[in-house]
Amino acid sequence: MKCTVCGQEAIIKLPSHHSAFCEKHFKKFFLRRVDKAIRRYRMFHRNARLLVAVSGGKDSMVLWSSLLALGYDAEGIFIELGIEPNSKSAMAKVEKFAASRNATLHIVDIRDYLGATIADVSRKINKTTCSVCGMVKRYILDREAKKLGFSIIATGHNLDDEAATLLGNTLHWQEGYLSRQFPTLEEEFGFVRKVKPLILCAEKETLTYAIIEGIDYDSERCPFSRGATSQFYKHTLNLIEHEMPGTKSYFIGEFFKRISGHFHKSSEPSKLVPCEICGYPTSAGGKCAFCRLKERITTNLDIVK
Ligand code: SF4
Ligand code: ZN
Ligand code: ZN
């Protein structure tokens, strides 16, 4: 297998792009894909200050690395979720990466916000841990971004993540979620702008980039992620992709181009009001989801200790 560009031995074959690349040309190809996503979905300008949500996993580390390689002013933020042993080792890897790139890293402990860890929360809620964890992370990221003076948060969702989410949302016709699924979510209703610059990069590509760049990422799976339906959707899409290369990219790309606007227009704009405790925008009125969760936890301290 030869590199499509230079004819040297290729390290990766990308049937969906009818290409194969050597290390040097794959790196160029990958950074061009990131740059293309930023421009296609009007994510941010060259001189923007970016706050990158880094979990220690492959994709968020690759995102931070590629934004720095493209010359962006990108600082990282790591939320210590208190999921042992994962959180400690992930944090060590993120700190090591930041030091190696001379990049600024902000670390926040979930306990400073919630008074409990995700492991504590999972013991006393009926909902799936991931849905609560996702809500808490969004809340903390938004608050920290504002506190640190950032107006853009970048997250490491890749093409496979987004295609799997789209499949799930479509199978269940989740119109509300479909209307919010886009690579750039504008700053509105008091929320900070969110962007996903890896949206055009498949999981296999982010993994290859991580290996080439020598990124020491955290490969341990979170104990709460087991049996997640998103893994099943990813697996299903990979089976389709194997038979029909390019399907994932077409599925998500055409959704953004032709369909998502329809859901955006047809869904009623949610009426958001400030949370009566913390001021964070909420559609429920009264207290926001985060403050309601915190209240439940602090009134049952015996369980979380
Ligand atoms: Fe949180 Fe679920 Fe991710 Fe674990 S897998 S960090 S619980 S969202
Ligand atoms: Zn080459
Ligand atoms: Zn609140």
Short mmCIF file of C-alpha atoms and ligand atoms in Angstrom, two decimals:
data_model
loop_
_atom_site.label_atom_id
_atom_site.label_comp_id
_atom_site.label_asym_id
_atom_site.label_seq_id
_atom_site.Cartn_x
_atom_site.Cartn_y
_atom_site.Cartn_z
CA MET A 1 0.00 0.00 0.00
CA LYS A 2 1.55 3.28 -1.17
CA CYS A 3 0.91 6.87 -0.11
CA THR A 4 -1.41 8.54 -2.64
CA VAL A 5 0.67 11.74 -2.46
CA CYS A 6 4.35 10.65 -2.48
CA GLY A 7 4.37 6.92 -3.27
CA GLN A 8 6.21 6.00 -0.03
CA GLU A 9 4.94 3.15 2.15
CA ALA A 10 1.52 4.14 3.56
CA ILE A 11 0.61 3.72 7.24
CA ILE A 12 -3.15 4.18 6.82
CA LYS A 13 -5.69 3.40 4.13
CA LEU A 14 -8.81 5.57 3.96
CA PRO A 15 -11.28 3.94 1.55
CA SER A 16 -13.85 6.68 2.20
CA HIS A 17 -11.37 9.19 0.75
CA HIS A 18 -10.01 6.77 -1.92
CA SER A 19 -6.58 7.44 -0.38
CA ALA A 20 -3.69 5.99 1.60
CA PHE A 21 -1.08 8.11 3.37
CA CYS A 22 2.42 7.92 4.77
CA GLU A 23 2.96 9.46 8.22
CA LYS A 24 3.89 12.92 6.94
CA HIS A 25 1.02 13.19 4.47
CA PHE A 26 -1.53 11.74 6.89
CA LYS A 27 -0.65 14.43 9.39
CA LYS A 28 -1.15 17.10 6.72
CA PHE A 29 -4.43 15.50 5.63
CA PHE A 30 -5.70 15.33 9.23
CA LEU A 31 -4.90 18.96 10.05
CA ARG A 32 -6.56 20.04 6.79
CA ARG A 33 -9.73 18.16 7.82
CA VAL A 34 -9.76 19.97 11.18
CA ASP A 35 -9.20 23.30 9.45
CA LYS A 36 -11.94 22.52 6.91
CA ALA A 37 -14.45 21.76 9.68
CA ILE A 38 -13.60 25.03 11.43
CA ARG A 39 -14.23 27.00 8.22
CA ARG A 40 -17.18 25.00 6.86
CA TYR A 41 -19.16 25.33 10.06
CA ARG A 42 -17.94 28.87 10.84
CA MET A 43 -16.61 27.84 14.25
CA PHE A 44 -14.15 30.64 15.05
CA HIS A 45 -11.61 33.07 13.63
CA ARG A 46 -7.84 32.70 13.53
CA ASN A 47 -7.22 34.86 16.58
CA ALA A 48 -9.98 33.37 18.74
CA ARG A 49 -9.17 32.24 22.31
CA LEU A 50 -10.34 28.67 22.74
CA LEU A 51 -11.07 26.62 25.83
CA VAL A 52 -10.65 22.91 25.01
CA ALA A 53 -12.52 20.42 27.20
CA VAL A 54 -9.92 17.69 27.82
CA SER A 55 -10.86 14.42 29.48
CA GLY A 56 -7.51 12.69 28.99
CA GLY A 57 -9.03 10.41 26.32
CA LYS A 58 -7.75 10.12 22.77
CA ASP A 59 -10.10 12.51 21.00
CA SER A 60 -9.93 15.49 23.32
CA MET A 61 -6.12 15.22 23.52
CA VAL A 62 -5.90 14.99 19.72
CA LEU A 63 -8.21 17.99 19.43
CA TRP A 64 -6.03 20.09 21.72
CA SER A 65 -2.86 18.92 19.97
CA SER A 66 -4.20 19.66 16.47
CA LEU A 67 -5.51 23.12 17.42
CA LEU A 68 -2.08 23.97 18.84
CA ALA A 69 -0.42 22.56 15.69
CA LEU A 70 -2.67 24.79 13.59
CA GLY A 71 -1.46 27.78 15.61
CA TYR A 72 -4.59 28.50 17.66
CA ASP A 73 -4.54 30.05 21.10
CA ALA A 74 -6.02 27.01 22.87
CA GLU A 75 -6.05 26.43 26.63
CA GLY A 76 -7.27 23.19 28.17
CA ILE A 77 -9.73 22.49 30.96
CA PHE A 78 -9.94 19.19 32.84
CA ILE A 79 -12.79 18.33 35.20
CA GLU A 80 -11.82 15.94 37.99
CA LEU A 81 -14.97 13.79 38.15
CA GLY A 82 -13.85 11.54 41.00
CA ILE A 83 -14.25 8.28 39.06
CA GLU A 84 -11.49 6.06 40.41
CA PRO A 85 -9.01 4.93 39.28
CA ASN A 86 -9.65 6.64 35.91
CA SER A 87 -9.77 10.29 36.99
CA LYS A 88 -6.34 10.43 38.65
CA SER A 89 -4.48 8.71 35.81
CA ALA A 90 -6.34 10.77 33.18
CA MET A 91 -5.42 13.98 34.99
CA ALA A 92 -1.76 12.97 35.16
CA LYS A 93 -1.71 12.36 31.40
CA VAL A 94 -3.38 15.69 30.65
CA GLU A 95 -0.91 17.52 32.90
CA LYS A 96 2.00 15.78 31.20
CA PHE A 97 0.66 16.69 27.75
CA ALA A 98 0.11 20.35 28.71
CA ALA A 99 3.67 20.58 30.06
CA SER A 100 5.09 18.96 26.91
CA ARG A 101 3.34 21.54 24.69
CA ASN A 102 3.91 24.44 27.08
CA ALA A 103 0.14 24.95 27.07
CA THR A 104 -2.08 26.35 29.82
CA LEU A 105 -4.29 23.85 31.64
CA HIS A 106 -7.13 24.65 34.06
CA ILE A 107 -8.22 21.94 36.50
CA VAL A 108 -11.60 21.96 38.22
CA ASP A 109 -12.77 19.53 40.87
CA ILE A 110 -16.42 18.50 40.55
CA ARG A 111 -16.62 18.49 44.38
CA ASP A 112 -16.14 22.25 44.39
CA TYR A 113 -19.39 22.57 42.43
CA LEU A 114 -21.48 19.60 43.50
CA GLY A 115 -20.03 18.60 46.85
CA ALA A 116 -19.87 15.03 45.52
CA THR A 117 -18.21 12.97 42.80
CA ILE A 118 -19.83 11.25 39.81
CA ALA A 119 -19.23 7.94 41.59
CA ASP A 120 -21.24 9.31 44.57
CA VAL A 121 -24.00 10.55 42.28
CA SER A 122 -24.29 7.24 40.44
CA ARG A 123 -25.07 5.46 43.72
CA LYS A 124 -28.19 7.48 44.38
CA ILE A 125 -29.86 8.39 41.11
CA ASN A 126 -32.27 6.46 38.94
CA LYS A 127 -31.15 8.01 35.66
CA THR A 128 -28.16 6.65 33.74
CA THR A 129 -24.93 7.99 35.19
CA CYS A 130 -23.83 9.27 31.78
CA SER A 131 -26.84 11.54 31.29
CA VAL A 132 -26.28 13.15 34.72
CA CYS A 133 -22.52 13.33 34.18
CA GLY A 134 -23.07 15.00 30.79
CA MET A 135 -25.37 17.61 32.31
CA VAL A 136 -22.92 18.34 35.15
CA LYS A 137 -19.95 18.64 32.77
CA ARG A 138 -21.85 21.04 30.48
CA TYR A 139 -22.79 23.16 33.48
CA ILE A 140 -19.24 23.30 34.88
CA LEU A 141 -17.67 23.98 31.47
CA ASP A 142 -20.04 26.83 30.81
CA ARG A 143 -19.49 28.43 34.21
CA GLU A 144 -15.72 28.01 34.10
CA ALA A 145 -15.49 29.37 30.54
CA LYS A 146 -17.29 32.53 31.64
CA LYS A 147 -15.21 32.82 34.78
CA LEU A 148 -11.98 32.49 32.76
CA GLY A 149 -13.15 34.93 30.07
CA PHE A 150 -13.63 32.46 27.19
CA SER A 151 -16.51 32.70 24.73
CA ILE A 152 -15.80 29.42 22.89
CA ILE A 153 -15.60 25.86 24.22
CA ALA A 154 -14.21 23.18 21.88
CA THR A 155 -15.02 19.50 22.47
CA GLY A 156 -13.46 16.38 20.95
CA HIS A 157 -16.56 14.74 19.41
CA ASN A 158 -15.48 12.99 16.22
CA LEU A 159 -17.35 11.82 13.13
CA ASP A 160 -18.15 8.41 14.64
CA ASP A 161 -19.52 9.96 17.86
CA GLU A 162 -21.77 12.34 15.95
CA ALA A 163 -22.96 9.73 13.44
CA ALA A 164 -23.85 7.37 16.32
CA THR A 165 -25.73 10.16 18.12
CA LEU A 166 -27.56 11.04 14.90
CA LEU A 167 -28.55 7.42 14.35
CA GLY A 168 -29.93 7.18 17.90
CA ASN A 169 -31.77 10.49 17.64
CA THR A 170 -33.23 9.53 14.25
CA LEU A 171 -34.34 6.05 15.26
CA HIS A 172 -36.26 7.58 18.14
CA TRP A 173 -37.21 10.82 16.32
CA GLN A 174 -35.84 12.96 19.12
CA GLU A 175 -36.74 16.28 17.48
CA GLY A 176 -35.44 18.39 20.35
CA TYR A 177 -32.00 16.72 20.21
CA LEU A 178 -31.96 16.76 16.40
CA SER A 179 -32.57 20.50 16.42
CA ARG A 180 -29.52 20.99 18.67
CA GLN A 181 -27.19 18.59 16.83
CA PHE A 182 -24.82 20.79 14.87
CA PRO A 183 -21.00 21.25 14.90
CA THR A 184 -21.36 24.86 16.02
CA LEU A 185 -23.84 25.92 18.65
CA GLU A 186 -23.97 29.67 18.79
CA GLU A 187 -23.62 31.63 21.97
CA GLU A 188 -27.24 32.14 22.93
CA PHE A 189 -29.58 32.23 25.89
CA GLY A 190 -26.54 32.92 28.08
CA PHE A 191 -24.68 29.73 27.03
CA VAL A 192 -21.10 29.88 25.74
CA ARG A 193 -20.55 28.94 22.04
CA LYS A 194 -19.73 25.21 21.59
CA VAL A 195 -17.77 23.81 18.66
CA LYS A 196 -16.67 20.35 17.49
CA PRO A 197 -13.62 20.76 15.22
CA LEU A 198 -13.08 16.95 14.85
CA ILE A 199 -16.48 16.50 13.22
CA LEU A 200 -14.93 15.50 9.85
CA CYS A 201 -12.40 13.10 11.42
CA ALA A 202 -13.24 9.42 11.90
CA GLU A 203 -12.20 7.55 15.05
CA LYS A 204 -9.57 5.57 13.12
CA GLU A 205 -8.04 8.88 11.99
CA THR A 206 -7.91 10.44 15.47
CA LEU A 207 -6.29 7.24 16.76
CA THR A 208 -3.65 7.36 14.01
CA TYR A 209 -2.97 11.04 14.71
CA ALA A 210 -2.56 10.28 18.44
CA ILE A 211 -0.03 7.53 17.68
CA ILE A 212 1.95 9.65 15.20
CA GLU A 213 2.11 12.56 17.65
CA GLY A 214 3.11 10.27 20.51
CA ILE A 215 0.17 11.41 22.63
CA ASP A 216 0.00 9.43 25.86
CA TYR A 217 -3.78 9.38 26.28
CA ASP A 218 -5.93 7.60 28.84
CA SER A 219 -7.26 4.44 27.20
CA GLU A 220 -9.14 3.10 30.25
CA ARG A 221 -12.88 2.99 29.69
CA CYS A 222 -15.02 4.73 32.26
CA PRO A 223 -16.72 2.04 34.42
CA PHE A 224 -20.07 3.74 33.83
CA SER A 225 -19.83 3.57 30.04
CA ARG A 226 -20.42 -0.17 29.87
CA GLY A 227 -23.37 -1.21 27.75
CA ALA A 228 -23.86 2.30 26.41
CA THR A 229 -26.17 2.20 23.41
CA SER A 230 -23.87 4.63 21.59
CA GLN A 231 -21.32 1.78 21.34
CA PHE A 232 -23.92 -0.41 19.68
CA TYR A 233 -24.79 2.34 17.18
CA LYS A 234 -21.08 2.85 16.42
CA HIS A 235 -20.64 -0.85 15.83
CA THR A 236 -23.68 -0.94 13.52
CA LEU A 237 -22.43 2.05 11.53
CA ASN A 238 -18.99 0.45 11.22
CA LEU A 239 -20.58 -2.65 9.68
CA ILE A 240 -22.34 -0.43 7.12
CA GLU A 241 -19.17 1.60 6.53
CA HIS A 242 -17.20 -1.55 5.87
CA GLU A 243 -19.56 -2.49 3.03
CA MET A 244 -20.14 1.06 1.82
CA PRO A 245 -17.15 3.33 2.58
CA GLY A 246 -18.09 6.97 3.06
CA THR A 247 -21.61 6.26 4.37
CA LYS A 248 -20.95 7.69 7.85
CA SER A 249 -19.56 10.89 6.44
CA TYR A 250 -22.46 11.21 3.98
CA PHE A 251 -25.05 10.45 6.68
CA ILE A 252 -23.84 13.18 9.02
CA GLY A 253 -22.72 15.68 6.36
CA GLU A 254 -26.03 15.66 4.50
CA PHE A 255 -27.92 15.92 7.77
CA PHE A 256 -26.06 19.14 8.59
CA LYS A 257 -26.44 20.44 5.04
CA ARG A 258 -30.05 19.61 4.25
CA ILE A 259 -31.99 18.37 7.27
CA SER A 260 -30.90 19.87 10.57
CA GLY A 261 -32.10 23.37 9.61
CA HIS A 262 -35.59 21.97 9.24
CA PHE A 263 -35.62 20.69 12.82
CA HIS A 264 -34.10 23.94 13.99
CA LYS A 265 -36.90 25.97 12.39
CA SER A 266 -39.75 23.63 13.26
CA SER A 267 -38.88 23.22 16.92
CA GLU A 268 -40.28 25.87 19.23
CA PRO A 269 -37.49 28.06 20.60
CA SER A 270 -37.25 27.07 24.24
CA LYS A 271 -38.15 29.77 26.69
CA LEU A 272 -35.25 29.95 29.10
CA VAL A 273 -35.22 31.82 32.37
CA PRO A 274 -32.41 32.24 34.90
CA CYS A 275 -32.22 29.58 37.63
CA GLU A 276 -33.49 31.07 40.89
CA ILE A 277 -30.38 29.82 42.73
CA CYS A 278 -27.40 30.12 40.39
CA GLY A 279 -28.72 32.22 37.48
CA TYR A 280 -27.88 29.54 34.86
CA PRO A 281 -30.44 29.45 32.00
CA THR A 282 -33.12 26.82 32.46
CA SER A 283 -36.31 25.89 30.60
CA ALA A 284 -37.94 24.32 33.65
CA GLY A 285 -38.39 27.55 35.60
CA GLY A 286 -37.42 27.69 39.27
CA LYS A 287 -34.20 25.73 39.80
CA CYS A 288 -31.96 24.43 37.01
CA ALA A 289 -31.20 20.70 36.65
CA PHE A 290 -27.78 21.15 38.27
CA CYS A 291 -29.16 22.92 41.36
CA ARG A 292 -31.93 20.33 41.70
CA LEU A 293 -29.31 17.56 41.59
CA LYS A 294 -27.12 19.35 44.13
CA GLU A 295 -30.07 19.78 46.44
CA ARG A 296 -30.90 16.06 46.28
CA ILE A 297 -27.31 15.18 47.06
CA THR A 298 -26.76 17.62 49.90
CA THR A 299 -29.98 16.56 51.62
CA ASN A 300 -28.67 12.97 51.66
CA LEU A 301 -25.10 13.56 52.72
CA ASP A 302 -24.95 10.30 54.61
CA ILE A 303 -25.26 8.44 51.31
CA VAL A 304 -22.55 10.38 49.53
CA LYS A 305 -19.98 10.31 52.31
FE1 SF4 B 1 -19.29 10.56 32.55
FE2 SF4 B 1 -20.49 8.51 31.27
FE3 SF4 B 1 -18.32 9.70 30.22
FE4 SF4 B 1 -18.11 8.16 32.42
S1 SF4 B 1 -18.73 7.48 30.35
S2 SF4 B 1 -17.16 10.16 32.09
S3 SF4 B 1 -20.04 8.65 33.47
S4 SF4 B 1 -20.33 10.64 30.54
ZN ZN B 2 3.38 10.48 1.52
ZN ZN B 3 -28.98 26.60 39.10
#
